[in-house]
CSV table of N, CA and C in Angstrom, one decimal:
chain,number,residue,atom,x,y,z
A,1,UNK,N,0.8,-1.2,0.0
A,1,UNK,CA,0.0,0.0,0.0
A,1,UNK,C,0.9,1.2,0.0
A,2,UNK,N,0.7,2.3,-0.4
A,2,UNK,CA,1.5,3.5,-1.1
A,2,UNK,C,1.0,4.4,-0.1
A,3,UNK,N,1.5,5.3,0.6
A,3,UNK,CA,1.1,6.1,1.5
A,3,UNK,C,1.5,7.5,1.1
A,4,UNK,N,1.0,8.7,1.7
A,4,UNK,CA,1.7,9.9,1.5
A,4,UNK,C,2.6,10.0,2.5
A,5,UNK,N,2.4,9.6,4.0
A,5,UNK,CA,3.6,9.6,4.8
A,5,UNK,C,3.4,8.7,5.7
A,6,UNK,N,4.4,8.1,6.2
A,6,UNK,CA,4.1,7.2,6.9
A,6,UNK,C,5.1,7.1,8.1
A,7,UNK,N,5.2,6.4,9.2
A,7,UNK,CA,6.6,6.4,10.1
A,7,UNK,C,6.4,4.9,10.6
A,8,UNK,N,7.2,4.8,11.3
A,8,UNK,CA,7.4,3.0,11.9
A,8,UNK,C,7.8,4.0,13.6
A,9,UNK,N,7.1,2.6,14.4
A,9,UNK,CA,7.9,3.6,15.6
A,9,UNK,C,7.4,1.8,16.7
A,10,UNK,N,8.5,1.4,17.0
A,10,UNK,CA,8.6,-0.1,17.6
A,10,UNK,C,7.7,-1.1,16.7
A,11,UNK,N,6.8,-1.3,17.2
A,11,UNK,CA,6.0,-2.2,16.5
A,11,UNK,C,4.7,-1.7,15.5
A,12,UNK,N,4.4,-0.4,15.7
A,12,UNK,CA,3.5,0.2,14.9
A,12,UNK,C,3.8,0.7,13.8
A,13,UNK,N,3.0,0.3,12.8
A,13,UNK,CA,3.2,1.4,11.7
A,13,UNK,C,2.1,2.4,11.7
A,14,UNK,N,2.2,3.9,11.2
A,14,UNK,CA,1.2,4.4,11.0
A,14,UNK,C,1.4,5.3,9.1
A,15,UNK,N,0.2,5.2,9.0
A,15,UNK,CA,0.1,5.8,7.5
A,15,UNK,C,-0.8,6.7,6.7
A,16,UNK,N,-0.3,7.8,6.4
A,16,UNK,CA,-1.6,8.6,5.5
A,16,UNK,C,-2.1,8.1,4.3
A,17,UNK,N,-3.6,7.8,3.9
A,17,UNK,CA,-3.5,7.1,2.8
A,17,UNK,C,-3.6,8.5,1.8
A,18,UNK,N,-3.8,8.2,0.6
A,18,UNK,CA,-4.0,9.1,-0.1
A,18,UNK,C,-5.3,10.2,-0.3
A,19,UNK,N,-6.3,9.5,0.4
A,19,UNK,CA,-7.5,9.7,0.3
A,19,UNK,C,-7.8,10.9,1.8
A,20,UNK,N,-6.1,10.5,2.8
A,20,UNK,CA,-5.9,11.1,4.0
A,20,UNK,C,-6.3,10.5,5.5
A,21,UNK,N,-6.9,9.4,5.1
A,21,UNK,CA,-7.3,8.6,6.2
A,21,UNK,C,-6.1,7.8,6.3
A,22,UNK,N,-6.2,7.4,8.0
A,22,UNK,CA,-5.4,7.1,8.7
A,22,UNK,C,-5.3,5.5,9.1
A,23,UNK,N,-3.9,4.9,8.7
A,23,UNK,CA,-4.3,3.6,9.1
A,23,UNK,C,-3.5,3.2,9.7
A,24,UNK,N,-3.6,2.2,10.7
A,24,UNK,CA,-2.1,1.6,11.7
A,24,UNK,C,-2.2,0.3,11.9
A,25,UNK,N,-0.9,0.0,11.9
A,25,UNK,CA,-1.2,-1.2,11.8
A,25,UNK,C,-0.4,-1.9,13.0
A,26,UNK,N,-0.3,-2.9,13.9
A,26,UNK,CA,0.4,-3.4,14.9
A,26,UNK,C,1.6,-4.8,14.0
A,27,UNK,N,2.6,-4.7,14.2
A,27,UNK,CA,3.5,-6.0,13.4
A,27,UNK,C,4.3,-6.3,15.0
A,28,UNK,N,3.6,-7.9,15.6
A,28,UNK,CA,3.7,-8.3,16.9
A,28,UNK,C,5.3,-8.7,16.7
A,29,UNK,N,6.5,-7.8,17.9
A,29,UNK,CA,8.3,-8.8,17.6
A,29,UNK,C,7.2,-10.0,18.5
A,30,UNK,N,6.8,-10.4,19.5
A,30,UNK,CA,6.4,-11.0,20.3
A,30,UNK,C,5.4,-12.1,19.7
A,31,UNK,N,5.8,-12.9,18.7
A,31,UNK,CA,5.0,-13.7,17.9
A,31,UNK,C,4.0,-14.7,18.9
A,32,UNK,N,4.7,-15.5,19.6
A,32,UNK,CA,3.8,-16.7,20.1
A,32,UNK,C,2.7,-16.1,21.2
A,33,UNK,N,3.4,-14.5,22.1
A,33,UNK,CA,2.5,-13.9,22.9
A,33,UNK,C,1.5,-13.7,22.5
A,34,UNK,N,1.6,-13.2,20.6
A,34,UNK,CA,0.3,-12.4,20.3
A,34,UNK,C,-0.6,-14.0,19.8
A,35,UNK,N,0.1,-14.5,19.2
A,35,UNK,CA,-1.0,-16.3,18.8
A,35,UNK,C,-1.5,-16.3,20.4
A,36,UNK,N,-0.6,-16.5,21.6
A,36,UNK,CA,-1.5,-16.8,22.8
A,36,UNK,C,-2.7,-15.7,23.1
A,37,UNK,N,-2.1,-14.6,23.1
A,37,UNK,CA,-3.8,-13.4,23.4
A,37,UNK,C,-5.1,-13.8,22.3
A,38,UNK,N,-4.6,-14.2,21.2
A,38,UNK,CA,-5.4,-14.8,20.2
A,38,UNK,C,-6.0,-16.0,20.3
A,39,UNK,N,-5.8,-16.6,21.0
A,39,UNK,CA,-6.3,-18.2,21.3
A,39,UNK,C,-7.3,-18.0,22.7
A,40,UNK,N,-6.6,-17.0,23.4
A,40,UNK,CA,-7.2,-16.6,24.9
A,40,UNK,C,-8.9,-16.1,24.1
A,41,UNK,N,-8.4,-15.0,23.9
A,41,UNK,CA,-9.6,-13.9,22.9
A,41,UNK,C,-10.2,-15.0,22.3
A,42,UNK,N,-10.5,-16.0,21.8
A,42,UNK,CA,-11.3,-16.8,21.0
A,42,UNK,C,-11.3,-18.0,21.5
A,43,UNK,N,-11.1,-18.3,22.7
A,43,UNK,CA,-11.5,-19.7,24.0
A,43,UNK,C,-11.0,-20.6,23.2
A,44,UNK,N,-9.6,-20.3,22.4
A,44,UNK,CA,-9.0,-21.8,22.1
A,44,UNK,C,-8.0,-21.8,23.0
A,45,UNK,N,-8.0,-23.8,23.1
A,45,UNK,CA,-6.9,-24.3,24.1
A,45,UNK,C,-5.8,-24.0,22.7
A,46,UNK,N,-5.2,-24.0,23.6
A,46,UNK,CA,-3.5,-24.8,23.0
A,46,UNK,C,-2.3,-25.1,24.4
A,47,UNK,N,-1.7,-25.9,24.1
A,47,UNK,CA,-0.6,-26.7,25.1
A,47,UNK,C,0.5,-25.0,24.8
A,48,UNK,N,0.8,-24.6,25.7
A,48,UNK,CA,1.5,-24.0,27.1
A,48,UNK,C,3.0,-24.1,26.1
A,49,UNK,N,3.5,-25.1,25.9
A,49,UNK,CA,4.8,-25.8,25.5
A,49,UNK,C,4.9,-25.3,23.8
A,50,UNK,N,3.7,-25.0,23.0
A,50,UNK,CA,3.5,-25.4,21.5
A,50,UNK,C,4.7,-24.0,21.6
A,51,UNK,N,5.4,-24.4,20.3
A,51,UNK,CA,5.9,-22.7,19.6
A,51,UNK,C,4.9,-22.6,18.4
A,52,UNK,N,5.5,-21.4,18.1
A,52,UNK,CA,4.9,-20.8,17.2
A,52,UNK,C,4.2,-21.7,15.6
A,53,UNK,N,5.1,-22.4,15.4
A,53,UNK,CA,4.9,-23.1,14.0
A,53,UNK,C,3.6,-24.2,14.7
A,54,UNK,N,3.2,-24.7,15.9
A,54,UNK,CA,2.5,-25.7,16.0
A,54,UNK,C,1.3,-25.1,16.6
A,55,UNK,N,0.8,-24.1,16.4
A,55,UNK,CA,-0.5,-22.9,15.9
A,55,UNK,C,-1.4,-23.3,15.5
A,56,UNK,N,-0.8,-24.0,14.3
A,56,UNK,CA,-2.2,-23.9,13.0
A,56,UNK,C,-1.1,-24.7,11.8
A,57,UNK,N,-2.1,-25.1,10.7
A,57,UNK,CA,-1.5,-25.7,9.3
A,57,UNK,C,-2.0,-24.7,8.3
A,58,UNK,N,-2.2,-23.8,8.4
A,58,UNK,CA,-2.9,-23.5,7.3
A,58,UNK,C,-2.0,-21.6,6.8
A,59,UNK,N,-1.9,-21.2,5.6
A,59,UNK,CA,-0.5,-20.3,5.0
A,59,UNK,C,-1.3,-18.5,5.7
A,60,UNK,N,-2.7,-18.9,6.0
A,60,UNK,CA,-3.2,-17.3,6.3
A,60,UNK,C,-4.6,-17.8,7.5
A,61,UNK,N,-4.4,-16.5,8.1
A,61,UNK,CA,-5.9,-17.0,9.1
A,61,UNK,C,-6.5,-15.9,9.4
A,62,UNK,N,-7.3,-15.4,9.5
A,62,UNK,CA,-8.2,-13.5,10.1
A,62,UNK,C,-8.8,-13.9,11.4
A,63,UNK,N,-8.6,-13.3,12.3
A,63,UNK,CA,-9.3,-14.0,13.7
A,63,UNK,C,-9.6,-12.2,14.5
A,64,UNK,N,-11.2,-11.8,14.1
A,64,UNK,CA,-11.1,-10.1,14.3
A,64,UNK,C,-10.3,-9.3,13.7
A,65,UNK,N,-9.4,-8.6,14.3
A,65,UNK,CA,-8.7,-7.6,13.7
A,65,UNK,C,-7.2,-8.4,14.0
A,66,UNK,N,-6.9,-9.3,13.9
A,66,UNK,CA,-6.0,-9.9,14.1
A,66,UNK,C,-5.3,-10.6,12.4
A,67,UNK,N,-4.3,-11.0,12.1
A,67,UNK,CA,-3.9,-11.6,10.4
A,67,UNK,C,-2.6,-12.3,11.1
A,68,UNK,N,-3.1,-13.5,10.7
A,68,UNK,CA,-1.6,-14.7,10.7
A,68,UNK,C,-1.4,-14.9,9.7
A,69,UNK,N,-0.1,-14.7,9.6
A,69,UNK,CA,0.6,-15.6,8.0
A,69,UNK,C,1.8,-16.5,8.0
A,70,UNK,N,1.7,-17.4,7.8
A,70,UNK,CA,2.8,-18.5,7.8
A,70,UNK,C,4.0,-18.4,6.6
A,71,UNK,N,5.1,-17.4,6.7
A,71,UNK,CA,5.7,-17.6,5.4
A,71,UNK,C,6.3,-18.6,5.1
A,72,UNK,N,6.6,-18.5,3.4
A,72,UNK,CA,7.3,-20.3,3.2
A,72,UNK,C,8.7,-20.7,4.1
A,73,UNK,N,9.0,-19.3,4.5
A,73,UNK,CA,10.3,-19.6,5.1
A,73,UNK,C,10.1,-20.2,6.9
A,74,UNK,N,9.1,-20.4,6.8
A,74,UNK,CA,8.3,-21.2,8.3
A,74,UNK,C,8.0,-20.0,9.5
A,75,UNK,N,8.1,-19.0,9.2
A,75,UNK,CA,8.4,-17.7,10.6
A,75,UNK,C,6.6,-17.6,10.6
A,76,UNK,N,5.9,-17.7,11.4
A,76,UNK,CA,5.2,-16.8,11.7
A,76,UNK,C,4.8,-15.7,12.0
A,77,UNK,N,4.0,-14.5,11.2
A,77,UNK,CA,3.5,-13.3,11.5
A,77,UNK,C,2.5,-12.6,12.2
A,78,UNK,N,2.2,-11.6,12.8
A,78,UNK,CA,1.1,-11.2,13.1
A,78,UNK,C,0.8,-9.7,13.1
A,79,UNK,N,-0.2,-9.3,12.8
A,79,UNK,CA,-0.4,-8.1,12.0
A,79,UNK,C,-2.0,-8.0,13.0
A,80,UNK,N,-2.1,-6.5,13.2
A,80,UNK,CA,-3.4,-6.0,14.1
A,80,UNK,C,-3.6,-4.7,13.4
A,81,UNK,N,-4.7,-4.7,12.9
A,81,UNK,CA,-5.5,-3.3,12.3
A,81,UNK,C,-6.4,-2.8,13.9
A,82,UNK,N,-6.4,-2.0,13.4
A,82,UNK,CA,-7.4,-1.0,14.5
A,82,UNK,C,-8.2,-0.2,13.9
A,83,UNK,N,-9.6,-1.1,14.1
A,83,UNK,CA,-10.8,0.0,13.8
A,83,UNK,C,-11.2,1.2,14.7
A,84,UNK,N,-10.3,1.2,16.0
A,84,UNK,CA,-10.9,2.3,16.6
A,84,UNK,C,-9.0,3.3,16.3
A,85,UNK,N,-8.9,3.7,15.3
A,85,UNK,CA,-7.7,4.4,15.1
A,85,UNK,C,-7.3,5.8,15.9
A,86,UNK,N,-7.8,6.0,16.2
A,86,UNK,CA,-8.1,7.5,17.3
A,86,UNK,C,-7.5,6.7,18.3
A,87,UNK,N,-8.1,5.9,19.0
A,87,UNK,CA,-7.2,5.2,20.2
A,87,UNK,C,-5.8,4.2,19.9
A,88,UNK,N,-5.4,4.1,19.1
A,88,UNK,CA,-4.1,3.4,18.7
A,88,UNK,C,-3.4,4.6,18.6
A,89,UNK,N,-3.8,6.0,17.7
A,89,UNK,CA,-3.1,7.1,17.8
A,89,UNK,C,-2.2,7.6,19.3
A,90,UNK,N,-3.3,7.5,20.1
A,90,UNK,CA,-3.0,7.8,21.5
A,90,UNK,C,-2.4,7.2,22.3
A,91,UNK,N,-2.5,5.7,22.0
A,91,UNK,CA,-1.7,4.6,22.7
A,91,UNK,C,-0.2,4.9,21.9
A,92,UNK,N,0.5,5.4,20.6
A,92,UNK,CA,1.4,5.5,20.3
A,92,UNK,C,1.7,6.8,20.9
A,93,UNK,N,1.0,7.8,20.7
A,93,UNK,CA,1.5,9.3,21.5
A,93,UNK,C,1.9,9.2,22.7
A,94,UNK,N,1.3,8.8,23.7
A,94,UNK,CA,1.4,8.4,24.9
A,94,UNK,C,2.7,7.9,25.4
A,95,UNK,N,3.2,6.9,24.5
A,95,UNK,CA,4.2,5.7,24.9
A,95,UNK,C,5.5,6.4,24.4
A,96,UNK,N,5.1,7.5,22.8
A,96,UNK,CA,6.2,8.5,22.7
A,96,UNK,C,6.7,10.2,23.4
A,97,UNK,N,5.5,10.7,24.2
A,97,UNK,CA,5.2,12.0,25.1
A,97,UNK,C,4.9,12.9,23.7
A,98,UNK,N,4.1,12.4,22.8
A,98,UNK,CA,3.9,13.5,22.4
A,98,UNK,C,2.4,14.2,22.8
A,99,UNK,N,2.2,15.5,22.9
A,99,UNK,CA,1.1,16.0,23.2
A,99,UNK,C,0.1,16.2,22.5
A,100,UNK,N,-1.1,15.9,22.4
A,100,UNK,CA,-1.6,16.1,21.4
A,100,UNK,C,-3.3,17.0,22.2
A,101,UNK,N,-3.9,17.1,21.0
A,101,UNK,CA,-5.1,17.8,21.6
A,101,UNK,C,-6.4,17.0,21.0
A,102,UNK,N,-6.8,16.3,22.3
A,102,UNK,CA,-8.2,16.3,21.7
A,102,UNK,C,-9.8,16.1,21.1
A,103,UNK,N,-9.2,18.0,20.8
A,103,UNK,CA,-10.4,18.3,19.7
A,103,UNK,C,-9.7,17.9,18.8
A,104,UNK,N,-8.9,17.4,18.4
A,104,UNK,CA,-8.2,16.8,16.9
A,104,UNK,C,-9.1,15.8,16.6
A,105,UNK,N,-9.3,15.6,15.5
A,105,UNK,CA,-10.0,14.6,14.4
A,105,UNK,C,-8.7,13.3,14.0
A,106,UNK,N,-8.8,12.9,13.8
A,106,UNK,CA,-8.3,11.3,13.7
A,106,UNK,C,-7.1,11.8,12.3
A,107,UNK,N,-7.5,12.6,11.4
A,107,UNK,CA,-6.6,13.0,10.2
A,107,UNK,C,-5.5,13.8,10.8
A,108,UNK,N,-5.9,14.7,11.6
A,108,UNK,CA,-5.4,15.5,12.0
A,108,UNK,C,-4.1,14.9,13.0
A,109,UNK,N,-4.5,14.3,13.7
A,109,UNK,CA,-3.9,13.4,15.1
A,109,UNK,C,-3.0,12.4,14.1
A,110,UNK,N,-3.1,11.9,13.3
A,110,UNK,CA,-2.2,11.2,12.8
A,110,UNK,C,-1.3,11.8,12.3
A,111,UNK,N,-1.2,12.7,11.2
A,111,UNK,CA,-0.7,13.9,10.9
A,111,UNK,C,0.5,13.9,11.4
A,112,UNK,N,-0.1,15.0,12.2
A,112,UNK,CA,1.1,15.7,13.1
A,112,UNK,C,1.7,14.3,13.5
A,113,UNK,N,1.4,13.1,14.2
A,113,UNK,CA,1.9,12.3,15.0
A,113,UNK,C,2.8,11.5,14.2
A,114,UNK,N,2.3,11.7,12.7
A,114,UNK,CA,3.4,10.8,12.0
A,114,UNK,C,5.0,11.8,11.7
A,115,UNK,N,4.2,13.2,11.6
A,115,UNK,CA,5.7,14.1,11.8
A,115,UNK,C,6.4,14.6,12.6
A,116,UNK,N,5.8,14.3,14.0
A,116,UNK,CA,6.6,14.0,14.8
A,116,UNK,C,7.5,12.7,15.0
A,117,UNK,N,7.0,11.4,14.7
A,117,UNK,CA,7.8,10.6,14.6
A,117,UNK,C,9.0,10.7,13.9
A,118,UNK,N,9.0,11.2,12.3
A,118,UNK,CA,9.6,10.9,11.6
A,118,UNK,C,10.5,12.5,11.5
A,119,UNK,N,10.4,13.2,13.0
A,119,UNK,CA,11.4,14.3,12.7
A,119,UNK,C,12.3,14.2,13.9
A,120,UNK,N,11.8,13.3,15.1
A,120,UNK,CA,12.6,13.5,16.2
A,120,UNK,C,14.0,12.8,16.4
């Protein structure tokens, strides 16, 4: 996806689309934690001991706002969209002290928060 600006900042990405809306995305370093919150979140067992590859058989999975992908090189991925993007905004502001306001609109809040990221 092609963005007008975008920044990375630990595990989040955030992005302006061209249209100006705002999208973020979560890319989990903590792979087997996020499959376990995921199995919690959807009352599946799994054994305590499994890694990561012994999850699932299958190359893609959607579980809510959650995306597993098995690459051929065997690593496991996990990827989190946020439909409430306003509050993903703030959970990244927050964690970086940036201040924000508000009355800001979601376009606006990302914005600024992507150019702060990508100036400090």
């Amino acid at each position: 996806m092609a963005y007008k600006k975008s920044a990375i900042n630990g595990e989040y990405m955030l992005g302006v689309l061209d249209s100006g809306s705002i999208e973020v995305y979560r890319v989990y370093d903590n792979t087997k934690g996020a499959l376990r919150e995921i199995a919690e979140l959807e009352n599946f067992e799994y054994d305590p001991n499994w890694n990561t590859r012994q999850f699932g058989d299958g190359k893609e999975a959607s579980v809510g706002c959650y995306n597993i992908y098995l690459r051929d090189s065997g690593t496991v991925e996990v990827y989190r969209t946020y439909d409430n993007v306003k509050g993903a905004l703030r959970e990244v502001a927050e964690k970086e002290g940036f201040v924000f306001d508000p009355a800001w609109n979601t376009r606006q809040f990302g914005s600024k928060l992507i150019d702060f990221l990508t100036t400090k």
